[in-house]
C-alpha positions as YAML, in Angstrom:
chain: A
units: angstrom
residues:
- id: 1
  name: UNK
  ca: [-0.14, 0.33, 0.02]
- id: 2
  name: UNK
  ca: [1.06, 3.17, -1.05]
- id: 3
  name: UNK
  ca: [-0.58, 6.37, 1.40]
- id: 4
  name: UNK
  ca: [0.55, 9.87, 0.90]
- id: 5
  name: UNK
  ca: [1.40, 11.75, 4.06]
- id: 6
  name: UNK
  ca: [1.60, 8.53, 5.95]
- id: 7
  name: UNK
  ca: [3.82, 10.25, 9.15]
- id: 8
  name: UNK
  ca: [0.49, 11.45, 11.05]
- id: 9
  name: UNK
  ca: [-3.04, 11.38, 11.69]
- id: 10
  name: UNK
  ca: [-5.55, 9.61, 9.36]
- id: 11
  name: UNK
  ca: [-2.19, 8.57, 6.87]
- id: 12
  name: UNK
  ca: [-0.75, 7.38, 10.00]
- id: 13
  name: UNK
  ca: [-3.14, 5.12, 10.89]
- id: 14
  name: UNK
  ca: [-4.38, 3.83, 7.42]
- id: 15
  name: UNK
  ca: [-0.82, 2.65, 7.49]
- id: 16
  name: UNK
  ca: [-1.04, 0.86, 10.54]
- id: 17
  name: UNK
  ca: [-4.18, -0.77, 9.84]
- id: 18
  name: UNK
  ca: [-2.74, -1.78, 6.12]
- id: 19
  name: UNK
  ca: [-0.01, -3.17, 7.91]
- id: 20
  name: UNK
  ca: [-1.96, -5.17, 10.62]
- id: 21
  name: UNK
  ca: [-4.08, -6.70, 7.40]
- id: 22
  name: UNK
  ca: [-0.17, -7.95, 6.05]
- id: 23
  name: UNK
  ca: [0.27, -5.51, 3.62]
- id: 24
  name: UNK
  ca: [3.77, -4.01, 2.87]
- id: 25
  name: UNK
  ca: [3.42, -0.25, 3.21]
- id: 26
  name: UNK
  ca: [5.41, 2.85, 2.22]
- id: 27
  name: UNK
  ca: [4.33, 6.25, 2.73]
- id: 28
  name: UNK
  ca: [5.14, 10.02, 2.17]
- id: 29
  name: UNK
  ca: [6.25, 12.72, 4.00]
- id: 30
  name: UNK
  ca: [7.75, 16.47, 3.69]
- id: 31
  name: UNK
  ca: [11.45, 16.15, 4.55]
- id: 32
  name: UNK
  ca: [12.24, 18.56, 7.23]
- id: 33
  name: UNK
  ca: [8.37, 19.42, 8.96]
- id: 34
  name: UNK
  ca: [7.53, 15.78, 9.44]
- id: 35
  name: UNK
  ca: [11.28, 13.69, 9.88]
- id: 36
  name: UNK
  ca: [10.30, 13.21, 13.56]
- id: 37
  name: UNK
  ca: [6.44, 11.78, 12.65]
- id: 38
  name: UNK
  ca: [8.08, 9.99, 10.24]
- id: 39
  name: UNK
  ca: [10.37, 7.98, 12.05]
- id: 40
  name: UNK
  ca: [7.41, 7.35, 14.95]
- id: 41
  name: UNK
  ca: [5.40, 6.14, 12.22]
- id: 42
  name: UNK
  ca: [7.58, 3.72, 11.16]
- id: 43
  name: UNK
  ca: [8.10, 2.27, 14.02]
- id: 44
  name: UNK
  ca: [4.80, 1.81, 14.82]
- id: 45
  name: UNK
  ca: [4.28, -0.21, 11.53]
- id: 46
  name: UNK
  ca: [7.13, -2.24, 12.33]
- id: 47
  name: UNK
  ca: [5.37, -3.40, 15.72]
- id: 48
  name: UNK
  ca: [2.51, -4.91, 13.99]
- id: 49
  name: UNK
  ca: [3.97, -5.98, 10.41]
- id: 50
  name: UNK
  ca: [3.75, -9.55, 9.28]
- id: 51
  name: UNK
  ca: [6.82, -11.72, 9.06]
- id: 52
  name: UNK
  ca: [7.03, -12.41, 5.81]
- id: 53
  name: UNK
  ca: [6.16, -8.57, 4.29]
- id: 54
  name: UNK
  ca: [9.25, -6.30, 3.16]
- id: 55
  name: UNK
  ca: [9.93, -3.71, 5.50]
- id: 56
  name: UNK
  ca: [7.90, -0.40, 5.24]
- id: 57
  name: UNK
  ca: [9.19, 2.77, 3.78]
- id: 58
  name: UNK
  ca: [8.71, 6.32, 4.19]
- id: 59
  name: UNK
  ca: [9.81, 8.71, 1.06]
- id: 60
  name: UNK
  ca: [10.74, 12.09, 2.39]
- id: 61
  name: UNK
  ca: [9.22, 14.14, -0.64]
- id: 62
  name: UNK
  ca: [6.84, 17.07, -1.06]
- id: 63
  name: UNK
  ca: [3.95, 15.08, -3.61]
- id: 64
  name: UNK
  ca: [2.74, 19.19, -4.54]
- id: 65
  name: UNK
  ca: [4.42, 19.09, -7.59]
- id: 66
  name: UNK
  ca: [3.93, 16.36, -10.77]
- id: 67
  name: UNK
  ca: [7.88, 15.63, -10.84]
- id: 68
  name: UNK
  ca: [7.74, 14.29, -7.29]
- id: 69
  name: UNK
  ca: [4.84, 12.10, -7.53]
- id: 70
  name: UNK
  ca: [6.67, 10.33, -10.29]
- id: 71
  name: UNK
  ca: [9.48, 9.90, -8.67]
- id: 72
  name: UNK
  ca: [7.68, 8.70, -5.35]
- id: 73
  name: UNK
  ca: [5.96, 5.91, -7.98]
- id: 74
  name: UNK
  ca: [9.07, 4.95, -9.41]
- id: 75
  name: UNK
  ca: [10.70, 4.50, -6.25]
- id: 76
  name: UNK
  ca: [7.90, 1.97, -5.25]
- id: 77
  name: UNK
  ca: [8.15, 0.32, -8.69]
- id: 78
  name: UNK
  ca: [11.79, 0.23, -8.20]
- id: 79
  name: UNK
  ca: [11.89, -1.78, -4.49]
- id: 80
  name: UNK
  ca: [8.54, -3.77, -5.14]
- id: 81
  name: UNK
  ca: [7.61, -4.17, -8.76]
- id: 82
  name: UNK
  ca: [4.05, -3.45, -8.35]
- id: 83
  name: UNK
  ca: [1.59, -0.79, -6.81]
- id: 84
  name: UNK
  ca: [-1.45, -2.62, -5.11]
- id: 85
  name: UNK
  ca: [-3.37, -0.11, -3.37]
- id: 86
  name: UNK
  ca: [-2.89, 3.68, -3.60]
- id: 87
  name: UNK
  ca: [-4.08, 6.17, -1.00]
- id: 88
  name: UNK
  ca: [-3.86, 9.73, -1.57]
- id: 89
  name: UNK
  ca: [-4.24, 11.40, 1.71]
- id: 90
  name: UNK
  ca: [-1.71, 14.23, 2.11]
- id: 91
  name: UNK
  ca: [-3.66, 17.31, 2.77]
- id: 92
  name: UNK
  ca: [-3.12, 21.22, 3.85]
- id: 93
  name: UNK
  ca: [-5.28, 23.86, 5.18]
- id: 94
  name: UNK
  ca: [-5.24, 27.54, 6.03]
- id: 95
  name: UNK
  ca: [-7.93, 29.04, 8.39]
- id: 96
  name: UNK
  ca: [-8.76, 32.18, 6.86]
- id: 97
  name: UNK
  ca: [-12.47, 33.94, 7.33]
- id: 98
  name: UNK
  ca: [-12.71, 36.16, 4.15]
- id: 99
  name: UNK
  ca: [-11.86, 35.38, 0.81]
- id: 100
  name: UNK
  ca: [-9.76, 38.25, 1.02]
- id: 101
  name: UNK
  ca: [-7.54, 36.80, 2.97]
- id: 102
  name: UNK
  ca: [-6.64, 33.80, 0.96]
- id: 103
  name: UNK
  ca: [-4.16, 34.75, -1.18]
- id: 104
  name: UNK
  ca: [-2.93, 33.37, -4.27]
- id: 105
  name: UNK
  ca: [-0.04, 31.43, -2.75]
- id: 106
  name: UNK
  ca: [-2.37, 29.78, -0.18]
- id: 107
  name: UNK
  ca: [-4.89, 28.84, -2.95]
- id: 108
  name: UNK
  ca: [-1.93, 27.66, -5.10]
- id: 109
  name: UNK
  ca: [-0.51, 25.47, -2.10]
- id: 110
  name: UNK
  ca: [-3.81, 23.50, -1.20]
- id: 111
  name: UNK
  ca: [-4.83, 22.76, -4.22]
- id: 112
  name: UNK
  ca: [-1.00, 21.83, -5.76]
- id: 113
  name: UNK
  ca: [-1.35, 19.27, -2.31]
- id: 114
  name: UNK
  ca: [-4.94, 18.52, -1.98]
- id: 115
  name: UNK
  ca: [-5.52, 17.66, -5.41]
- id: 116
  name: UNK
  ca: [-2.70, 17.92, -8.13]
- id: 117
  name: UNK
  ca: [-0.88, 15.60, -6.11]
- id: 118
  name: UNK
  ca: [-3.74, 13.08, -6.03]
- id: 119
  name: UNK
  ca: [-4.21, 13.45, -9.95]
- id: 120
  name: UNK
  ca: [-0.62, 12.83, -10.76]
- id: 121
  name: UNK
  ca: [-0.18, 10.02, -8.55]
- id: 122
  name: UNK
  ca: [-3.11, 8.22, -9.64]
- id: 123
  name: UNK
  ca: [-1.57, 8.78, -13.37]
- id: 124
  name: UNK
  ca: [1.65, 7.23, -12.55]
- id: 125
  name: UNK
  ca: [0.50, 4.42, -10.47]
- id: 126
  name: UNK
  ca: [-2.10, 3.42, -12.87]
- id: 127
  name: UNK
  ca: [0.73, 2.72, -15.37]
- id: 128
  name: UNK
  ca: [1.64, -0.30, -13.30]
- id: 129
  name: UNK
  ca: [-1.87, -1.08, -11.37]
- id: 130
  name: UNK
  ca: [-3.09, -4.00, -12.81]
- id: 131
  name: UNK
  ca: [-6.61, -5.74, -12.49]
- id: 132
  name: UNK
  ca: [-7.95, -5.81, -8.58]
- id: 133
  name: UNK
  ca: [-6.23, -3.00, -7.80]
- id: 134
  name: UNK
  ca: [-7.56, -0.18, -5.87]
- id: 135
  name: UNK
  ca: [-6.78, 3.88, -5.13]
- id: 136
  name: UNK
  ca: [-9.04, 5.78, -2.22]
- id: 137
  name: UNK
  ca: [-9.01, 9.29, -2.16]
- id: 138
  name: UNK
  ca: [-9.19, 11.18, 1.29]
- id: 139
  name: UNK
  ca: [-11.57, 13.53, 0.74]
- id: 140
  name: UNK
  ca: [-13.78, 15.39, 3.79]
- id: 141
  name: UNK
  ca: [-17.52, 16.80, 4.88]
- id: 142
  name: UNK
  ca: [-16.34, 19.57, 4.14]
- id: 143
  name: UNK
  ca: [-16.90, 18.96, 0.54]
- id: 144
  name: UNK
  ca: [-20.64, 18.67, 1.18]
- id: 145
  name: UNK
  ca: [-21.47, 20.93, 3.71]
- id: 146
  name: UNK
  ca: [-18.89, 23.52, 2.72]
- id: 147
  name: UNK
  ca: [-17.50, 25.83, 5.30]
- id: 148
  name: UNK
  ca: [-16.94, 29.90, 5.16]
- id: 149
  name: UNK
  ca: [-13.61, 29.92, 6.75]
- id: 150
  name: UNK
  ca: [-11.92, 26.73, 5.16]
- id: 151
  name: UNK
  ca: [-12.85, 28.22, 1.56]
- id: 152
  name: UNK
  ca: [-10.53, 26.87, -0.33]
- id: 153
  name: UNK
  ca: [-9.60, 23.75, 1.70]
- id: 154
  name: UNK
  ca: [-13.83, 22.91, 0.88]
- id: 155
  name: UNK
  ca: [-13.49, 23.53, -2.60]
- id: 156
  name: UNK
  ca: [-10.43, 21.19, -3.02]
- id: 157
  name: UNK
  ca: [-12.10, 18.27, -1.37]
- id: 158
  name: UNK
  ca: [-15.31, 19.30, -3.44]
- id: 159
  name: UNK
  ca: [-13.13, 18.47, -6.68]
- id: 160
  name: UNK
  ca: [-11.60, 15.33, -4.86]
- id: 161
  name: UNK
  ca: [-14.84, 13.36, -4.87]
- id: 162
  name: UNK
  ca: [-15.77, 14.42, -8.55]
- id: 163
  name: UNK
  ca: [-12.24, 12.93, -9.25]
- id: 164
  name: UNK
  ca: [-13.17, 9.91, -7.32]
- id: 165
  name: UNK
  ca: [-16.11, 9.24, -9.31]
- id: 166
  name: UNK
  ca: [-15.30, 10.11, -12.72]
- id: 167
  name: UNK
  ca: [-11.92, 7.90, -12.52]
- id: 168
  name: UNK
  ca: [-13.88, 5.35, -11.36]
- id: 169
  name: UNK
  ca: [-15.68, 5.25, -14.59]
- id: 170
  name: UNK
  ca: [-12.82, 5.67, -16.38]
- id: 171
  name: UNK
  ca: [-11.20, 2.19, -15.10]
- id: 172
  name: UNK
  ca: [-14.10, -0.08, -14.94]
- id: 173
  name: UNK
  ca: [-13.04, -2.38, -17.77]
- id: 174
  name: UNK
  ca: [-9.28, -2.49, -16.26]
- id: 175
  name: UNK
  ca: [-10.94, -3.56, -13.15]
- id: 176
  name: UNK
  ca: [-9.61, -0.99, -11.24]
- id: 177
  name: UNK
  ca: [-11.76, 0.20, -8.16]
- id: 178
  name: UNK
  ca: [-11.70, 3.72, -6.84]
- id: 179
  name: UNK
  ca: [-13.12, 5.24, -4.03]
- id: 180
  name: UNK
  ca: [-13.45, 7.76, -1.37]
- id: 181
  name: UNK
  ca: [-13.41, 8.75, 2.51]
- id: 182
  name: UNK
  ca: [-15.24, 11.75, 3.99]
- id: 183
  name: UNK
  ca: [-13.80, 12.09, 7.71]
- id: 184
  name: UNK
  ca: [-15.90, 14.52, 9.55]
- id: 185
  name: UNK
  ca: [-13.72, 16.74, 12.55]
- id: 186
  name: UNK
  ca: [-10.85, 14.33, 13.34]
- id: 187
  name: UNK
  ca: [-7.99, 14.74, 16.19]
- id: 188
  name: UNK
  ca: [-5.06, 15.43, 13.47]
- id: 189
  name: UNK
  ca: [-2.09, 17.49, 13.96]
- id: 190
  name: UNK
  ca: [-3.72, 19.52, 10.52]
- id: 191
  name: UNK
  ca: [-6.34, 20.61, 12.96]
- id: 192
  name: UNK
  ca: [-4.72, 21.70, 15.71]
- id: 193
  name: UNK
  ca: [-1.96, 23.71, 13.93]
- id: 194
  name: UNK
  ca: [-4.11, 25.67, 11.69]
- id: 195
  name: UNK
  ca: [-7.30, 26.30, 13.59]
- id: 196
  name: UNK
  ca: [-8.26, 29.16, 16.52]
- id: 197
  name: UNK
  ca: [-7.64, 27.92, 19.73]
- id: 198
  name: UNK
  ca: [-11.69, 28.59, 20.43]
- id: 199
  name: UNK
  ca: [-12.53, 25.73, 17.50]
- id: 200
  name: UNK
  ca: [-10.14, 23.15, 18.88]
- id: 201
  name: UNK
  ca: [-11.86, 23.01, 21.79]
- id: 202
  name: UNK
  ca: [-15.38, 22.97, 20.59]
- id: 203
  name: UNK
  ca: [-14.25, 20.41, 17.56]
- id: 204
  name: UNK
  ca: [-16.51, 17.65, 17.23]
- id: 205
  name: UNK
  ca: [-19.27, 19.52, 19.02]
- id: 206
  name: UNK
  ca: [-21.32, 20.17, 15.92]
- id: 207
  name: UNK
  ca: [-21.77, 16.42, 15.05]
- id: 208
  name: UNK
  ca: [-24.25, 13.85, 16.59]
- id: 209
  name: UNK
  ca: [-21.96, 12.24, 18.67]
- id: 210
  name: UNK
  ca: [-21.12, 15.32, 20.15]
- id: 211
  name: UNK
  ca: [-17.19, 15.10, 19.79]
- id: 212
  name: UNK
  ca: [-14.39, 14.70, 17.07]
- id: 213
  name: UNK
  ca: [-13.16, 10.72, 15.88]
- id: 214
  name: UNK
  ca: [-10.04, 9.85, 16.11]
- id: 215
  name: UNK
  ca: [-7.56, 8.52, 13.33]
- id: 216
  name: UNK
  ca: [-8.10, 4.87, 14.13]
- id: 217
  name: UNK
  ca: [-11.86, 4.93, 13.90]
- id: 218
  name: UNK
  ca: [-11.23, 6.08, 10.63]
- id: 219
  name: UNK
  ca: [-8.72, 3.97, 8.94]
- id: 220
  name: UNK
  ca: [-10.53, 0.65, 9.15]
- id: 221
  name: UNK
  ca: [-12.70, 2.52, 6.16]
- id: 222
  name: UNK
  ca: [-9.85, 2.83, 3.94]
- id: 223
  name: UNK
  ca: [-8.92, -1.28, 4.51]
- id: 224
  name: UNK
  ca: [-12.55, -2.20, 3.61]
- id: 225
  name: UNK
  ca: [-12.38, -0.16, 0.43]
- id: 226
  name: UNK
  ca: [-9.29, -1.68, -0.44]
- id: 227
  name: UNK
  ca: [-10.26, -4.69, 0.17]
- id: 228
  name: UNK
  ca: [-11.54, -7.02, -2.79]
- id: 229
  name: UNK
  ca: [-13.25, -9.90, -0.56]
- id: 230
  name: UNK
  ca: [-15.52, -6.83, 1.37]
- id: 231
  name: UNK
  ca: [-15.81, -4.40, -1.29]
- id: 232
  name: UNK
  ca: [-15.87, -5.97, -4.59]
- id: 233
  name: UNK
  ca: [-19.29, -4.09, -5.61]
- id: 234
  name: UNK
  ca: [-17.97, -0.94, -4.72]
- id: 235
  name: UNK
  ca: [-16.69, 1.81, -7.17]
- id: 236
  name: UNK
  ca: [-16.86, 5.74, -7.19]
- id: 237
  name: UNK
  ca: [-18.48, 5.54, -3.97]
- id: 238
  name: UNK
  ca: [-17.62, 7.62, -0.93]
- id: 239
  name: UNK
  ca: [-17.65, 6.38, 2.71]
- id: 240
  name: UNK
  ca: [-18.85, 9.28, 5.30]
- id: 241
  name: UNK
  ca: [-17.34, 8.12, 8.54]
- id: 242
  name: UNK
  ca: [-18.20, 11.67, 10.52]
- id: 243
  name: UNK
  ca: [-19.87, 11.22, 13.66]
- id: 244
  name: UNK
  ca: [-23.26, 10.89, 12.54]
- id: 245
  name: UNK
  ca: [-23.69, 13.76, 10.23]
- id: 246
  name: UNK
  ca: [-26.48, 12.83, 7.59]
- id: 247
  name: UNK
  ca: [-24.76, 13.59, 4.17]
- id: 248
  name: UNK
  ca: [-27.32, 12.79, 0.98]
- id: 249
  name: UNK
  ca: [-25.66, 13.10, -2.33]
...
């Protein structure tokens, strides 16, 4: 399983659960910003990995750029020869109360990380993916609800939903499934680093569960969608682990 942004939060939990299920795990992280998290994630994966799988690998690279996405895929193919599961998960968000506060650089970085990287990772990985393989994209409840102070982030997550549905249709004849996961409010470093303190302390209070979720509560959805035993008739769909918020699409 190849997971972008696997060093912390939902990505780390996804790597952990795939390792529990016997998958060889490779993940990306941003060098210099997430080195300690990546080392911790590798240790966690190694604790639960099966004895008959290859060692997990952490690739320090920024997947915002097309050439970097190709480099990641090339490295995985050189090491392992194939890609069966691609999880597009890396993300950034910038809090801004007004559209006037969203700079061109913020907008560009948000879409490069949250959408362009997904597009290019899929493009390059698909050159090596065979029938039965799976792509899983992390979107968000905000793709459906919107949020006034995360304008560009919400827009990028909406793009992921459309990308997931359209690519799924394109790949049906190849027997490759494409699905998404749209988490609600989840305790991750991304939230703590980007939201005001008053919003952090009330995170999750708006959902029926009256609390934010934990990454380990979200990760099994990815394992389910990757499994041909469990979800062979599911493609172009989005699962909503969000604490009880009803999403009708």
